[in-house]
Structure formats: C-alpha cells, structure tokens
Amino acid sequence: MVAEPIRPLEWLDGKIRYLDQRKLPTSEIYVETDNPDQVVEAIKTLAIRGAPLIGIAAAYGVALAIYHVRNADAGTVRSAFEKSSIKLGTSRPTAVNLFWALQRMRKVFEEHADQSLVELKKRLLEEARQIHREDEAMCRRIGELGAEILPNAASVLTHCNTGYLATGGKGTAQGILSTAWERHKLKHVYIDETRPLLQGARLTAWELIKLGIPATLLTDNTAAFVMQRGAVNAVVVGADRIAANGDVANKVGTYGLAVLAKHHGIPFYVAAPISTVDPETVSGAGIPIEQRSADEVTIIGGHRVAVNDVDVYSPAFDVTPNELITAIVTDRGVLRAPFSSAIKQLFSTL
C-alpha cells in the first residue's frame, strides 16, 4: 500500500505545484509556478495529463491568473480571466473535463464579477478546490462500483495511465484495480506499455509498484497473445470523452483492445466520472481527435528510431464504438447497453 497518496497537483499559497510526468519513472521532479501560461504549457506537453487532472489543472490555472491580478479595475480583471480561459481551453482538444471545469469557473466568475477582487479571488480558488475534492470522491466511488463487477481472482489488462497521476484521487480504471486489490478480488494486472509516449510503462508500472499490486508490463502488440492464452479475464480502461451514445475516446490503442476483447469473449469496462460524459456530442464521430507531433513516434528517449522525413500519423486518441463496451463505470452508477438510454437517464437525474 502507498504510505501517503501521490499528489501530482496541488495549490500552495498562490502557486501551483505539479509533478512533471515527462520525467517519470527515472526522476520525481516537482515544479512550482505562479504563471498560468506555464500551466497551459504543462498541459500541452503532458507534464500534466489525464482527463480529470487536466480539468483540475485548468480550474487552478484560472484561479491562479486572477490571484495575481493587482489592479481591481473590472476591465483588467475580465481580461485576465478571458486570456487564461482561452489559453487553457486550447491546450488539449479531446478531454471534455477541461471544458467542463472551465465552464464551472466561468459561472463562478460571472456570478461574482461585480464583487471585490478579494472576494472574487476567494470564490474562484474555492471552486477549483471543490472540483479537486469532487474528483477525489468520484474516484473513490468508481473504484467501489467497479470492484464489485470484476470477477473474483481478476486478471486485468489495462491501457495508458488512469491512477493518481491522471486524476484528483486514486484513479478511474486504476481506482477500480486498487479497490479490487484491497478487497482481495484482484490477482494480477497486465500493463500495456502504451505507445508512443509509454504512459503504461513509465507511469502505470511506477504507480502499481508503489501500490504493491502484482503487475506485468507488455508491449502493446502482446495483448492479443496474452488474451489468446487465457491469462486475462477483464479489460479496464479510462476515457477522455464519452459521447451521448456511449462511444468512448481514449488513449490510442484502446479500440484495438476492445476488438480483441470482443473476439476472445472478455468483458471490456470503461471507467470515468460523469464529467467525462459529453451529452452534447451525439456519437464518437463528433469527438475531436488531437494530433500529436511526429517526434513522439520517431524519437524515443532522445534517440531517433525512424528514418528522417518519413510521414507519421500520430493521433493521441481513438474511438471505441459502444457495441464493444460491456459497461461504463461512473461515479453515479454502472451504465450498460443501450448506452444512449442509460446516459440520457443518468443526466435527467442530475
């Protein structure tokens, strides 16, 4: 077990402190900044990553921008808010939690824009902290609900990183694994390395070792063979955006795992808080897919592994159709097909 929770992001007296995830697992380097532009850059470059954590970082980024405003003139304050919101809103296009958090911060800003600057700063910071606290509670609930539906002696395959490093709490998909381990329902975890940025190898393996959970690292293209040999009885992944019909955008490679799981008769579970569900996006076809730099594919650890000038297609995410998904575990309950109806009903109760 972890002696104390990993804290990848926190507010410290007018600064944001974050763990630079690009440096893991070889170095644990924390960065403190009072510059909201540095928060934007950290999100863009994946120093801060994971859909829920990006949303939390964006909320703190807005609070930080206003926290350091000294001129109480209404125009100056609004300009600082708008500039920070626009920059944060363009940092990553796929994860809906980012925009959800910015909308909450905007609502608070508009409600208190006519109050004193001191009061506005207080309100914005409290909202960011509330978003952080809520995500921690959501992770805990997802873990409880997900652990219940896993088979006993579960041997689970997971993709990318969905734990403390990606959220405000113990994680979404990884929160399920942690809770199942605590309840003696989890036997083993297989970790996809998650090319091209190796979030599984660098981050998930690092976290599971800290948690004391037995795990085996795989190259991404080994997953099919492990399933064929009967070593896996569930796949659990996170999500960056879930459309109204249950289609799921997640780290590229997720769709292939869903196809493999379907072929081998293995349940495929998605774990995400309701803030990741986007009822305004009808299907996965409407989810914007971020394109990353070719260097992320052609250069590994500072060494070029591909010929110069080769054409590279590098989407950060892919979309898994809802018919390949067994269930979506949210903090408000476990959703099953037909997902359109389940999601509609979920939001009607909020």
Coordinates of N, CA, C and O in Angstrom, one line a residue, residues 102-220:
L102 N -13.6 24.5 -17.0 CA -13.6 26.0 -17.4 C -15.0 26.6 -17.4 O -15.1 27.8 -17.0
Q103 N -16.0 25.8 -17.7 CA -17.4 26.3 -17.7 C -17.8 26.6 -16.2 O -18.4 27.6 -15.9
R104 N -17.4 25.7 -15.3 CA -17.7 25.9 -13.9 C -17.0 27.2 -13.4 O -17.6 28.0 -12.6
M105 N -15.7 27.4 -13.8 CA -15.0 28.6 -13.3 C -15.6 29.8 -13.9 O -15.7 30.9 -13.3
R106 N -16.1 29.8 -15.2 CA -16.7 30.9 -15.8 C -18.0 31.3 -15.0 O -18.3 32.5 -14.8
K107 N -18.8 30.3 -14.7 CA -20.0 30.5 -14.0 C -19.8 31.3 -12.7 O -20.5 32.2 -12.3
V108 N -18.8 30.8 -11.9 CA -18.4 31.5 -10.7 C -17.9 32.9 -10.9 O -18.3 33.9 -10.2
F109 N -17.1 33.1 -12.0 CA -16.6 34.4 -12.3 C -17.8 35.4 -12.6 O -17.8 36.5 -12.1
E110 N -18.7 34.9 -13.4 CA -19.8 35.8 -13.8 C -20.7 36.1 -12.6 O -21.2 37.2 -12.5
E111 N -20.9 35.2 -11.7 CA -21.8 35.4 -10.5 C -21.1 36.4 -9.5 O -21.8 37.0 -8.8
H112 N -19.8 36.5 -9.6 CA -19.1 37.3 -8.5 C -18.3 38.4 -9.1 O -17.5 39.0 -8.4
A113 N -18.4 38.7 -10.4 CA -17.6 39.7 -11.1 C -17.8 41.1 -10.6 O -16.9 41.9 -10.7
D114 N -18.9 41.3 -10.0 CA -19.2 42.7 -9.5 C -18.8 42.9 -8.1 O -19.0 43.9 -7.5
Q115 N -18.3 41.8 -7.4 CA -17.8 41.9 -6.1 C -16.4 42.4 -6.0 O -15.7 42.5 -7.0
S116 N -15.8 42.5 -4.8 CA -14.5 43.0 -4.7 C -13.5 41.9 -5.3 O -13.8 40.7 -5.4
L117 N -12.3 42.4 -5.6 CA -11.3 41.5 -6.2 C -10.9 40.4 -5.2 O -10.7 39.3 -5.6
V118 N -10.8 40.8 -4.0 CA -10.5 39.8 -2.9 C -11.6 38.7 -2.8 O -11.2 37.5 -2.7
E119 N -12.8 39.1 -2.9 CA -13.9 38.1 -2.8 C -13.9 37.2 -4.1 O -14.1 36.0 -4.0
L120 N -13.7 37.8 -5.2 CA -13.6 37.0 -6.5 C -12.5 36.0 -6.5 O -12.7 34.9 -6.8
K121 N -11.3 36.4 -6.0 CA -10.2 35.5 -5.9 C -10.6 34.3 -5.0 O -10.3 33.2 -5.3
K122 N -11.2 34.7 -3.9 CA -11.6 33.6 -2.9 C -12.6 32.7 -3.5 O -12.4 31.4 -3.3
R123 N -13.6 33.2 -4.2 CA -14.6 32.3 -4.8 C -14.0 31.4 -5.9 O -14.4 30.2 -6.0
L124 N -13.1 31.9 -6.7 CA -12.6 31.1 -7.8 C -11.7 30.0 -7.3 O -11.7 28.9 -7.7
L125 N -10.9 30.4 -6.3 CA -10.0 29.4 -5.7 C -10.8 28.3 -5.0 O -10.5 27.1 -5.1
E126 N -11.9 28.7 -4.3 CA -12.7 27.7 -3.6 C -13.4 26.7 -4.6 O -13.5 25.5 -4.4
E127 N -13.8 27.3 -5.8 CA -14.4 26.4 -6.8 C -13.4 25.4 -7.4 O -13.7 24.3 -7.6
A128 N -12.1 25.9 -7.6 CA -11.1 25.0 -8.1 C -10.8 23.9 -7.1 O -10.7 22.7 -7.4
R129 N -10.8 24.3 -5.8 CA -10.6 23.3 -4.8 C -11.7 22.3 -4.7 O -11.6 21.1 -4.4
Q130 N -12.9 22.8 -4.9 CA -14.1 22.0 -4.9 C -14.1 20.9 -6.0 O -14.4 19.8 -5.8
I131 N -13.7 21.4 -7.2 CA -13.6 20.5 -8.3 C -12.6 19.4 -8.0 O -12.8 18.2 -8.3
H132 N -11.5 19.8 -7.3 CA -10.4 18.8 -6.9 C -11.0 17.8 -5.9 O -10.8 16.6 -6.1
R133 N -11.7 18.3 -4.9 CA -12.3 17.4 -3.9 C -13.4 16.5 -4.5 O -13.4 15.3 -4.2
E134 N -14.2 17.0 -5.4 CA -15.2 16.2 -6.0 C -14.6 15.1 -6.8 O -15.1 13.9 -6.9
D135 N -13.5 15.3 -7.5 CA -12.9 14.3 -8.3 C -12.3 13.2 -7.5 O -12.4 12.0 -7.8
E136 N -11.7 13.6 -6.3 CA -11.2 12.6 -5.4 C -12.4 11.7 -4.9 O -12.2 10.4 -4.9
A137 N -13.5 12.2 -4.6 CA -14.7 11.4 -4.2 C -15.2 10.6 -5.3 O -15.6 9.4 -5.1
M138 N -15.2 11.1 -6.6 CA -15.7 10.4 -7.7 C -14.8 9.2 -8.0 O -15.3 8.1 -8.3
C139 N -13.5 9.3 -7.8 CA -12.6 8.2 -8.0 C -12.9 7.1 -7.0 O -12.9 5.9 -7.3
R140 N -13.1 7.5 -5.8 CA -13.4 6.5 -4.7 C -14.7 5.7 -5.0 O -14.7 4.5 -4.9
R141 N -15.7 6.4 -5.5 CA -16.9 5.8 -5.9 C -16.8 4.9 -7.1 O -17.3 3.8 -7.1
I142 N -16.1 5.3 -8.1 CA -15.8 4.5 -9.3 C -15.1 3.2 -8.9 O -15.4 2.1 -9.3
G143 N -14.1 3.4 -8.0 CA -13.4 2.2 -7.5 C -14.3 1.2 -6.8 O -14.2 0.0 -7.1
E144 N -15.2 1.7 -6.0 CA -16.1 0.8 -5.3 C -17.0 0.1 -6.2 O -17.2 -1.2 -6.1
L145 N -17.7 0.8 -7.1 CA -18.6 0.2 -8.1 C -17.9 -0.7 -9.1 O -18.4 -1.8 -9.4
G146 N -16.7 -0.4 -9.5 CA -16.0 -1.2 -10.5 C -15.5 -2.5 -9.9 O -15.6 -3.5 -10.5
A147 N -15.0 -2.4 -8.6 CA -14.5 -3.6 -8.0 C -15.6 -4.6 -7.8 O -15.4 -5.8 -7.8
E148 N -16.8 -4.2 -7.6 CA -18.0 -5.1 -7.4 C -18.2 -6.0 -8.7 O -18.7 -7.1 -8.5
I149 N -18.0 -5.4 -9.8 CA -18.4 -6.2 -11.1 C -17.2 -6.9 -11.6 O -17.4 -7.7 -12.6
L150 N -16.0 -6.8 -11.1 CA -14.9 -7.6 -11.6 C -15.1 -9.0 -11.1 O -15.6 -9.2 -10.0
P151 N -14.6 -10.0 -11.8 CA -14.7 -11.4 -11.4 C -13.7 -11.6 -10.2 O -12.8 -10.8 -10.0
N152 N -14.0 -12.6 -9.4 CA -13.0 -12.9 -8.3 C -11.7 -13.4 -8.9 O -11.7 -14.0 -10.0
A153 N -10.6 -13.2 -8.2 CA -9.3 -13.5 -8.7 C -9.1 -12.9 -10.1 O -8.6 -13.6 -11.0
A154 N -9.5 -11.6 -10.3 CA -9.4 -11.0 -11.6 C -8.0 -10.8 -12.1 O -7.1 -10.5 -11.3
S155 N -7.8 -11.1 -13.3 CA -6.6 -10.8 -14.0 C -6.9 -9.8 -15.1 O -7.5 -10.2 -16.1
V156 N -6.5 -8.6 -14.9 CA -7.0 -7.5 -15.7 C -5.9 -6.9 -16.6 O -4.7 -6.7 -16.2
L157 N -6.3 -6.6 -17.8 CA -5.4 -5.8 -18.7 C -5.8 -4.4 -18.7 O -7.0 -4.1 -18.8
T158 N -4.9 -3.4 -18.6 CA -5.2 -2.0 -18.7 C -4.3 -1.3 -19.6 O -3.2 -1.8 -20.0
H159 N -4.7 -0.1 -20.0 CA -4.0 0.6 -21.1 C -3.8 2.1 -20.6 O -4.7 2.7 -20.0
C160 N -2.7 2.7 -20.9 CA -2.4 4.0 -20.5 C -2.3 4.2 -19.0 O -2.0 3.2 -18.3
N161 N -2.5 5.4 -18.5 CA -2.4 5.6 -17.1 C -3.7 6.3 -16.6 O -4.1 7.3 -17.1
T162 N -4.3 5.7 -15.5 CA -5.6 6.2 -15.0 C -5.6 6.3 -13.5 O -6.7 6.2 -12.9
G163 N -4.5 6.4 -12.9 CA -4.4 6.4 -11.4 C -4.3 7.8 -10.8 O -4.8 8.8 -11.3
Y164 N -3.5 7.9 -9.7 CA -3.3 9.1 -9.0 C -2.7 10.2 -10.0 O -3.0 11.4 -9.9
L165 N -1.9 9.8 -10.9 CA -1.2 10.7 -11.8 C -2.2 11.3 -12.8 O -1.8 12.3 -13.5
A166 N -3.3 10.7 -13.0 CA -4.3 11.2 -14.0 C -5.5 11.8 -13.5 O -6.4 12.3 -14.2
T167 N -5.7 11.8 -12.1 CA -6.9 12.3 -11.5 C -6.7 13.1 -10.3 O -5.5 13.3 -9.9
G168 N -7.8 13.4 -9.6 CA -7.6 14.1 -8.3 C -7.7 13.1 -7.1 O -7.6 13.5 -6.0
G169 N -7.7 11.8 -7.4 CA -7.8 10.8 -6.3 C -7.0 9.6 -6.7 O -6.0 9.7 -7.3
K170 N -7.6 8.4 -6.4 CA -6.9 7.2 -6.6 C -7.0 6.7 -8.0 O -6.3 5.7 -8.4
G171 N -7.8 7.3 -8.8 CA -7.9 7.0 -10.2 C -9.3 6.5 -10.6 O -10.2 6.2 -9.8
T172 N -9.4 6.3 -12.0 CA -10.7 5.8 -12.5 C -10.5 4.3 -12.8 O -10.8 3.5 -11.9
A173 N -10.0 3.9 -13.9 CA -9.7 2.5 -14.1 C -8.8 1.9 -13.1 O -9.0 0.8 -12.5
Q174 N -7.7 2.6 -12.8 CA -6.8 2.2 -11.8 C -7.4 2.2 -10.4 O -7.0 1.5 -9.5
G175 N -8.3 3.1 -10.2 CA -9.0 3.1 -8.9 C -9.8 1.9 -8.7 O -9.9 1.4 -7.5
I176 N -10.4 1.3 -9.8 CA -11.0 0.0 -9.7 C -10.0 -1.1 -9.3 O -10.3 -1.9 -8.4
L177 N -8.9 -1.0 -9.9 CA -7.9 -2.1 -9.6 C -7.4 -1.9 -8.2 O -7.2 -3.0 -7.5
S178 N -7.1 -0.7 -7.7 CA -6.7 -0.5 -6.3 C -7.7 -1.0 -5.3 O -7.4 -1.7 -4.4
T179 N -9.0 -0.7 -5.6 CA -10.0 -1.1 -4.7 C -10.2 -2.6 -4.7 O -10.4 -3.3 -3.6
A180 N -10.1 -3.2 -5.9 CA -10.3 -4.7 -6.0 C -9.1 -5.4 -5.3 O -9.3 -6.4 -4.6
W181 N -7.9 -4.8 -5.4 CA -6.8 -5.4 -4.7 C -7.0 -5.3 -3.1 O -6.7 -6.3 -2.4
E182 N -7.5 -4.2 -2.7 CA -7.7 -4.0 -1.2 C -8.8 -5.0 -0.8 O -8.7 -5.5 0.4
R183 N -9.7 -5.4 -1.6 CA -10.8 -6.3 -1.3 C -10.4 -7.8 -1.6 O -11.3 -8.7 -1.6
H184 N -9.2 -8.0 -2.0 CA -8.7 -9.4 -2.3 C -9.4 -10.0 -3.5 O -9.6 -11.2 -3.6
K185 N -9.9 -9.1 -4.4 CA -10.5 -9.7 -5.7 C -9.6 -9.7 -6.9 O -9.9 -10.3 -7.9
L186 N -8.5 -9.0 -6.8 CA -7.6 -8.8 -7.9 C -6.4 -9.7 -7.7 O -5.7 -9.7 -6.7
K187 N -6.1 -10.4 -8.8 CA -4.9 -11.4 -8.8 C -3.7 -10.8 -9.4 O -2.6 -10.9 -8.9
H188 N -3.9 -10.1 -10.6 CA -2.8 -9.6 -11.4 C -3.2 -8.6 -12.4 O -4.4 -8.5 -12.8
V189 N -2.3 -7.7 -12.7 CA -2.6 -6.7 -13.7 C -1.5 -6.8 -14.9 O -0.3 -6.9 -14.6
Y190 N -2.0 -6.8 -16.1 CA -1.2 -6.7 -17.3 C -1.2 -5.2 -17.8 O -2.3 -4.7 -18.0
I191 N -0.1 -4.6 -18.0 CA 0.0 -3.2 -18.3 C 0.5 -3.1 -19.8 O 1.6 -3.5 -20.1
D192 N -0.3 -2.5 -20.6 CA 0.2 -2.2 -22.0 C 1.2 -1.1 -21.8 O 1.0 -0.1 -21.1
E193 N 2.3 -1.1 -22.6 CA 3.3 0.0 -22.5 C 2.7 1.3 -22.9 O 3.1 2.4 -22.5
T194 N 1.8 1.2 -23.9 CA 1.0 2.4 -24.4 C 1.9 3.3 -25.2 O 2.3 4.4 -24.8
R195 N 2.3 2.9 -26.4 CA 3.0 3.7 -27.3 C 2.1 4.8 -27.9 O 0.9 4.7 -27.9
P196 N 2.6 6.0 -28.3 CA 4.1 6.2 -28.4 C 4.7 6.8 -27.2 O 6.0 6.9 -27.1
L197 N 4.0 7.3 -26.2 CA 4.6 8.0 -25.1 C 4.8 7.1 -23.8 O 5.2 7.6 -22.8
L198 N 4.4 5.9 -23.9 CA 4.7 4.9 -22.9 C 4.2 5.2 -21.5 O 4.8 5.0 -20.5
Q199 N 2.9 5.7 -21.5 CA 2.3 6.1 -20.2 C 2.2 4.8 -19.3 O 2.2 4.9 -18.1
G200 N 1.9 3.7 -20.0 CA 1.8 2.4 -19.2 C 3.1 2.0 -18.6 O 3.2 1.7 -17.4
A201 N 4.2 2.0 -19.4 CA 5.5 1.6 -18.9 C 6.1 2.6 -17.9 O 6.6 2.2 -16.9
R202 N 5.9 3.9 -18.2 CA 6.6 4.9 -17.4 C 5.7 5.3 -16.1 O 6.3 5.5 -15.1
L203 N 4.4 5.3 -16.3 CA 3.6 5.8 -15.2 C 2.8 4.7 -14.5 O 2.8 4.7 -13.2
T204 N 2.0 3.9 -15.2 CA 1.2 2.9 -14.5 C 2.1 1.9 -13.8 O 1.8 1.5 -12.6
A205 N 3.1 1.4 -14.4 CA 4.0 0.5 -13.8 C 4.6 1.1 -12.5 O 4.7 0.4 -11.4
W206 N 5.0 2.4 -12.6 CA 5.6 3.1 -11.4 C 4.5 3.1 -10.3 O 4.9 2.9 -9.1
E207 N 3.3 3.4 -10.6 CA 2.2 3.5 -9.6 C 1.9 2.2 -9.0 O 1.8 2.1 -7.8
L208 N 1.8 1.2 -9.8 CA 1.4 -0.2 -9.3 C 2.5 -0.7 -8.4 O 2.2 -1.4 -7.4
I209 N 3.7 -0.5 -8.7 CA 4.8 -0.9 -7.8 C 4.7 -0.2 -6.5 O 4.8 -0.8 -5.4
K210 N 4.4 1.1 -6.5 CA 4.2 1.9 -5.2 C 3.0 1.3 -4.4 O 3.0 1.3 -3.2
L211 N 2.0 0.8 -5.2 CA 0.8 0.3 -4.5 C 1.0 -1.2 -4.1 O 0.1 -1.7 -3.3
G212 N 2.0 -1.8 -4.5 CA 2.3 -3.2 -4.1 C 1.4 -4.2 -4.9 O 1.2 -5.3 -4.4
I213 N 0.9 -3.8 -6.0 CA 0.0 -4.6 -6.8 C 0.8 -5.4 -7.8 O 1.5 -4.8 -8.6
P214 N 0.7 -6.8 -7.9 CA 1.5 -7.5 -8.8 C 1.1 -7.2 -10.3 O -0.1 -7.2 -10.6
A215 N 2.1 -6.9 -11.1 CA 1.8 -6.5 -12.5 C 2.9 -6.9 -13.4 O 4.0 -7.1 -13.0
T216 N 2.5 -7.1 -14.7 CA 3.4 -7.4 -15.7 C 3.3 -6.5 -16.9 O 2.2 -6.2 -17.3
L217 N 4.4 -5.9 -17.3 CA 4.4 -5.0 -18.4 C 4.5 -5.7 -19.8 O 5.3 -6.6 -19.9
L218 N 3.7 -5.3 -20.7 CA 3.6 -5.9 -22.0 C 3.9 -4.8 -23.1 O 3.5 -3.7 -22.9
T219 N 4.5 -5.2 -24.2 CA 4.4 -4.4 -25.4 C 3.0 -4.4 -25.8 O 2.2 -5.4 -25.6
D220 N 2.5 -3.3 -26.5 CA 1.1 -3.2 -26.9 C 0.7 -4.4 -27.8 O -0.4 -4.9 -27.7

